[in-house]
Each structure stands twice: as C-alpha cells, then as structure tokens.
Amino acid sequence: MLCVNANMEVLDVVTSKYPICRRYGGNPILTGKDFPADADIKSVFNSGIVKYNDIYLMVCRVENSALLDRFWIAESTDGYHFEPRLEPVDMPHDDPEFMEYAGSMYYDPRLTKIGDTYYIVHAAHSSHTCRLSLVKTEDFKKFQWMGFISETDNRNGVLFPEKINGLYVRLDRPNTGADTGDIWVSYSPDLIFWGKSECVFKNWQGIRWAWTKIGPGATPIKTPGGWLTIFHGVRSQCKAHFVYQLGVCLLDLDDPSKVKAMSESAILIPEEQYELVGQTPSVVFTCGAVAEDDGEIKIYYGGADTVQCVAITSVERLIDACYNR
Ligand code: BMA
C-alpha cells in the first residue's frame, strides 16, 4: 500500500494500517495506589507530560475521595515506570484570585515548552463555570500563575511549542451548547490576550465517530508536513453515555486553522477493561504525548477517568493514518 512518511514522501510499502497505536502491556502505568496512602488518591488520569533533562516528567491529575483535583508530579527514566514525588505540586495558593476561583478544582494539565519555560494550560472551575488558566515554571519546583486566559465554558486548551508568524498560538474548545463544541485556534502576543480566533474544524466535519463534541488533546508535534495534532472526540451512545476516543489530524505549519489531513477512524478506542470500567465508563482522553528522537510517539492517556495509561505509535504511522482515509 502507499504510505506517507514524516518528510511527506510517498512510499510504496507493505504496512498494516491497524492498529495505529499499541497499548503498553504494563497499563495502567499509574493508579491511585501508587501515591502516598495518607493522600487518599483514588484516581490518576489525563496527565500532561514533557521530557525535562532527559526525565519524563508527568504532571498528573490526581483526585481524592472528596473529588478534590490536584496536580502531582511523577518522574520516569523510561517513560513507563513512574515514581510520584512525595508531595503534590505547590500551586500558586498564595494568589488570592487563583484561590478564589480555581483553588477548589483544577485539572487536565497540558504542558508546552516554549524557550526555557514550561507552560501548563489547564481547566479551572470558577464561579463562572470552567475556564482555561495558565501556570508557568522553569524548574518544576516553583509555579507561577499567569491568569485566566479564556472566558467561561472552556476546559480544553493547549499551546503550540513555538510562535507562528510572531504570535503564540493555542487550540481550545469553547463549548457551543450543553454538550457540543468544536476545535478553535487563537493567537496572542503575550499568552494573556487572545484573539484572531477561528474554528479549525467542527465535530461533524469528517469525523463520523465524534458527533457530539471534540477537543484538543496533546501538544501539537511539528513535522515537515504539518502540526501533528492528537485530539479527542466524543459521541453520545444511545443517549445513555458519552464515549471518548482519540483522533489525529495534520494542521498547516503556517496557518494552523487549515486542516491538511485527518484520520477517518479513531486511533484509540476504549476497549480494555481499564478504559471501559471506572469513574466514567468508555473513556480514553489525552493531555500529552512525547515525541522521541527516532520518531516514536508515546501517547499518555487517562482510562475511564480513573487510571493513567500509555500507548505507543510513531510520527509516520499517525501521518499515514491522516492520509489513508
Ligand atoms: C471531559 C473532561 C475530562 C474527562 C472527560 C470524560 O469533559 O472533563 O476531564 O476525562 O470529560 O469524563
């Protein structure tokens, strides 16, 4: 079959389209039991990740039995075996505005390195529903809150790793109804003031399996052929419950509002017990991926809003999935 590689060369190779992602055999890689017992952590999922000084540094979303969500860093040298630090992240609890609005609940951290700074865009529950909030750190010890960066009813946001045409760029998902929403792109000169917003694609545009809503997932990965962007898509099943899956698309390098290609099928579907059964059944949800130097991509994802998992794929395989519809 014909296959497109990362340099956008068309190759005639024998390749199997499925599976696009391979689950790590040791999934789940983190559960609540891996954290100190007195922290009462029941779930760990939807964690963000970067490689920091050759260490895989995961900012985990952890939840206790009072449903209080916190961030807790876990570290790994191989990307599969993670050791949680002794304490949760010391978020900017000295900032009264952050505490007033977000202190009760913040979750789904998405990490992006820009220059020497690591930024975390995350959802924060405020008295005005959910907003995107921005935190930065240079050493993963001290964290500074930069402010809210969206209006209400927006919980999925991720920054691109570099400026495009002189501006910072983000993808997000402003809700357009009770349970609908599309992926948008916005631009900013300073990461605080955002504008030039455009819809990138809608939940129905070519995505048969995500008729309810979609949202950005992992930090977009730069390839010669475009920004490789892993997102989540949701469908309501028999009006009874939502099914969360992952998809992939390729956005134009200079104008990420343009979709160059998109996989027809989901690339990861809830199938395993740890994805089908948990706090929220039938959920695979990503906030981060690591692109290795050899082209391998590790997609870190939450299973059923309960446990943290990882699946392995590659740049070539994902680009191939985008083009071979
Ligand atoms: C989304 C977010 C995620 C969660 C998912 C499935 O709306 O809130 O944190 O994993 O729903 O419940």
mmCIF file with all atom_site columns, N, CA and C and ligand atoms in Angstrom, residues 45-46 61 107-108 155 213 244 280 283 285 305, ligand 1:
data_model
loop_
_atom_site.group_PDB
_atom_site.id
_atom_site.type_symbol
_atom_site.label_atom_id
_atom_site.label_alt_id
_atom_site.label_comp_id
_atom_site.label_asym_id
_atom_site.label_entity_id
_atom_site.label_seq_id
_atom_site.pdbx_PDB_ins_code
_atom_site.Cartn_x
_atom_site.Cartn_y
_atom_site.Cartn_z
_atom_site.occupancy
_atom_site.B_iso_or_equiv
_atom_site.pdbx_formal_charge
_atom_site.auth_seq_id
_atom_site.auth_comp_id
_atom_site.auth_asym_id
_atom_site.auth_atom_id
_atom_site.pdbx_PDB_model_num
ATOM   1  N N  . PHE A 1 45  ? -5.305  10.428 36.203 1.00 0.00 ? 45  PHE A N  1
ATOM   2  C CA . PHE A 1 45  ? -5.670  10.317 34.780 1.00 0.00 ? 45  PHE A CA 1
ATOM   3  C C  . PHE A 1 45  ? -5.477  11.669 34.098 1.00 0.00 ? 45  PHE A C  1
ATOM   4  N N  . ASN A 1 46  ? -5.553  11.670 32.754 1.00 0.00 ? 46  ASN A N  1
ATOM   5  C CA . ASN A 1 46  ? -5.468  12.897 31.939 1.00 0.00 ? 46  ASN A CA 1
ATOM   6  C C  . ASN A 1 46  ? -4.259  13.742 32.316 1.00 0.00 ? 46  ASN A C  1
ATOM   7  N N  . ARG A 1 61  ? -2.945  14.471 36.932 1.00 0.00 ? 61  ARG A N  1
ATOM   8  C CA . ARG A 1 61  ? -4.206  14.906 37.546 1.00 0.00 ? 61  ARG A CA 1
ATOM   9  C C  . ARG A 1 61  ? -4.581  13.836 38.548 1.00 0.00 ? 61  ARG A C  1
ATOM   10 N N  . TYR A 1 107 ? -7.690  20.957 36.786 1.00 0.00 ? 107 TYR A N  1
ATOM   11 C CA . TYR A 1 107 ? -7.449  19.629 36.221 1.00 0.00 ? 107 TYR A CA 1
ATOM   12 C C  . TYR A 1 107 ? -7.065  19.691 34.749 1.00 0.00 ? 107 TYR A C  1
ATOM   13 N N  . ASP A 1 108 ? -6.774  18.540 34.202 1.00 0.00 ? 108 ASP A N  1
ATOM   14 C CA . ASP A 1 108 ? -6.399  18.346 32.793 1.00 0.00 ? 108 ASP A CA 1
ATOM   15 C C  . ASP A 1 108 ? -5.273  19.280 32.353 1.00 0.00 ? 108 ASP A C  1
ATOM   16 N N  . ARG A 1 155 ? -12.718 24.241 28.611 1.00 0.00 ? 155 ARG A N  1
ATOM   17 C CA . ARG A 1 155 ? -11.906 23.431 29.529 1.00 0.00 ? 155 ARG A CA 1
ATOM   18 C C  . ARG A 1 155 ? -10.762 22.687 28.846 1.00 0.00 ? 155 ARG A C  1
ATOM   19 N N  . LYS A 1 213 ? -18.957 16.109 20.473 1.00 0.00 ? 213 LYS A N  1
ATOM   20 C CA . LYS A 1 213 ? -18.000 17.207 20.637 1.00 0.00 ? 213 LYS A CA 1
ATOM   21 C C  . LYS A 1 213 ? -16.580 16.706 20.426 1.00 0.00 ? 213 LYS A C  1
ATOM   22 N N  . TYR A 1 244 ? -15.541 8.441  24.736 1.00 0.00 ? 244 TYR A N  1
ATOM   23 C CA . TYR A 1 244 ? -14.411 9.313  24.390 1.00 0.00 ? 244 TYR A CA 1
ATOM   24 C C  . TYR A 1 244 ? -13.353 8.497  23.658 1.00 0.00 ? 244 TYR A C  1
ATOM   25 N N  . THR A 1 280 ? -15.822 7.044  34.960 1.00 0.00 ? 280 THR A N  1
ATOM   26 C CA . THR A 1 280 ? -16.608 7.367  33.767 1.00 0.00 ? 280 THR A CA 1
ATOM   27 C C  . THR A 1 280 ? -16.315 6.283  32.735 1.00 0.00 ? 280 THR A C  1
ATOM   28 N N  . VAL A 1 283 ? -13.852 5.733  28.350 1.00 0.00 ? 283 VAL A N  1
ATOM   29 C CA . VAL A 1 283 ? -13.117 6.983  28.111 1.00 0.00 ? 283 VAL A CA 1
ATOM   30 C C  . VAL A 1 283 ? -11.639 6.702  27.876 1.00 0.00 ? 283 VAL A C  1
ATOM   31 N N  . PHE A 1 285 ? -8.648  9.544  27.050 1.00 0.00 ? 285 PHE A N  1
ATOM   32 C CA . PHE A 1 285 ? -8.582  11.010 26.999 1.00 0.00 ? 285 PHE A CA 1
ATOM   33 C C  . PHE A 1 285 ? -7.123  11.408 27.187 1.00 0.00 ? 285 PHE A C  1
ATOM   34 N N  . ASP A 1 305 ? -11.407 7.832  33.342 1.00 0.00 ? 305 ASP A N  1
ATOM   35 C CA . ASP A 1 305 ? -11.279 8.864  34.387 1.00 0.00 ? 305 ASP A CA 1
ATOM   36 C C  . ASP A 1 305 ? -10.784 8.281  35.702 1.00 0.00 ? 305 ASP A C  1
HETATM 37 C C1 . BMA B 2 .   ? -14.247 15.885 29.786 1.00 0.00 ? 1   BMA B C1 1
HETATM 38 C C2 . BMA B 2 .   ? -13.216 16.389 30.781 1.00 0.00 ? 1   BMA B C2 1
HETATM 39 C C3 . BMA B 2 .   ? -12.210 15.297 31.124 1.00 0.00 ? 1   BMA B C3 1
HETATM 40 C C4 . BMA B 2 .   ? -12.859 13.952 31.349 1.00 0.00 ? 1   BMA B C4 1
HETATM 41 C C5 . BMA B 2 .   ? -13.855 13.654 30.245 1.00 0.00 ? 1   BMA B C5 1
HETATM 42 C C6 . BMA B 2 .   ? -14.564 12.320 30.430 1.00 0.00 ? 1   BMA B C6 1
HETATM 43 O O1 . BMA B 2 .   ? -15.278 16.801 29.632 1.00 0.00 ? 1   BMA B O1 1
HETATM 44 O O2 . BMA B 2 .   ? -13.854 16.840 31.899 1.00 0.00 ? 1   BMA B O2 1
HETATM 45 O O3 . BMA B 2 .   ? -11.514 15.666 32.293 1.00 0.00 ? 1   BMA B O3 1
HETATM 46 O O4 . BMA B 2 .   ? -11.859 12.961 31.318 1.00 0.00 ? 1   BMA B O4 1
HETATM 47 O O5 . BMA B 2 .   ? -14.801 14.686 30.198 1.00 0.00 ? 1   BMA B O5 1
HETATM 48 O O6 . BMA B 2 .   ? -15.329 12.332 31.603 1.00 0.00 ? 1   BMA B O6 1
#
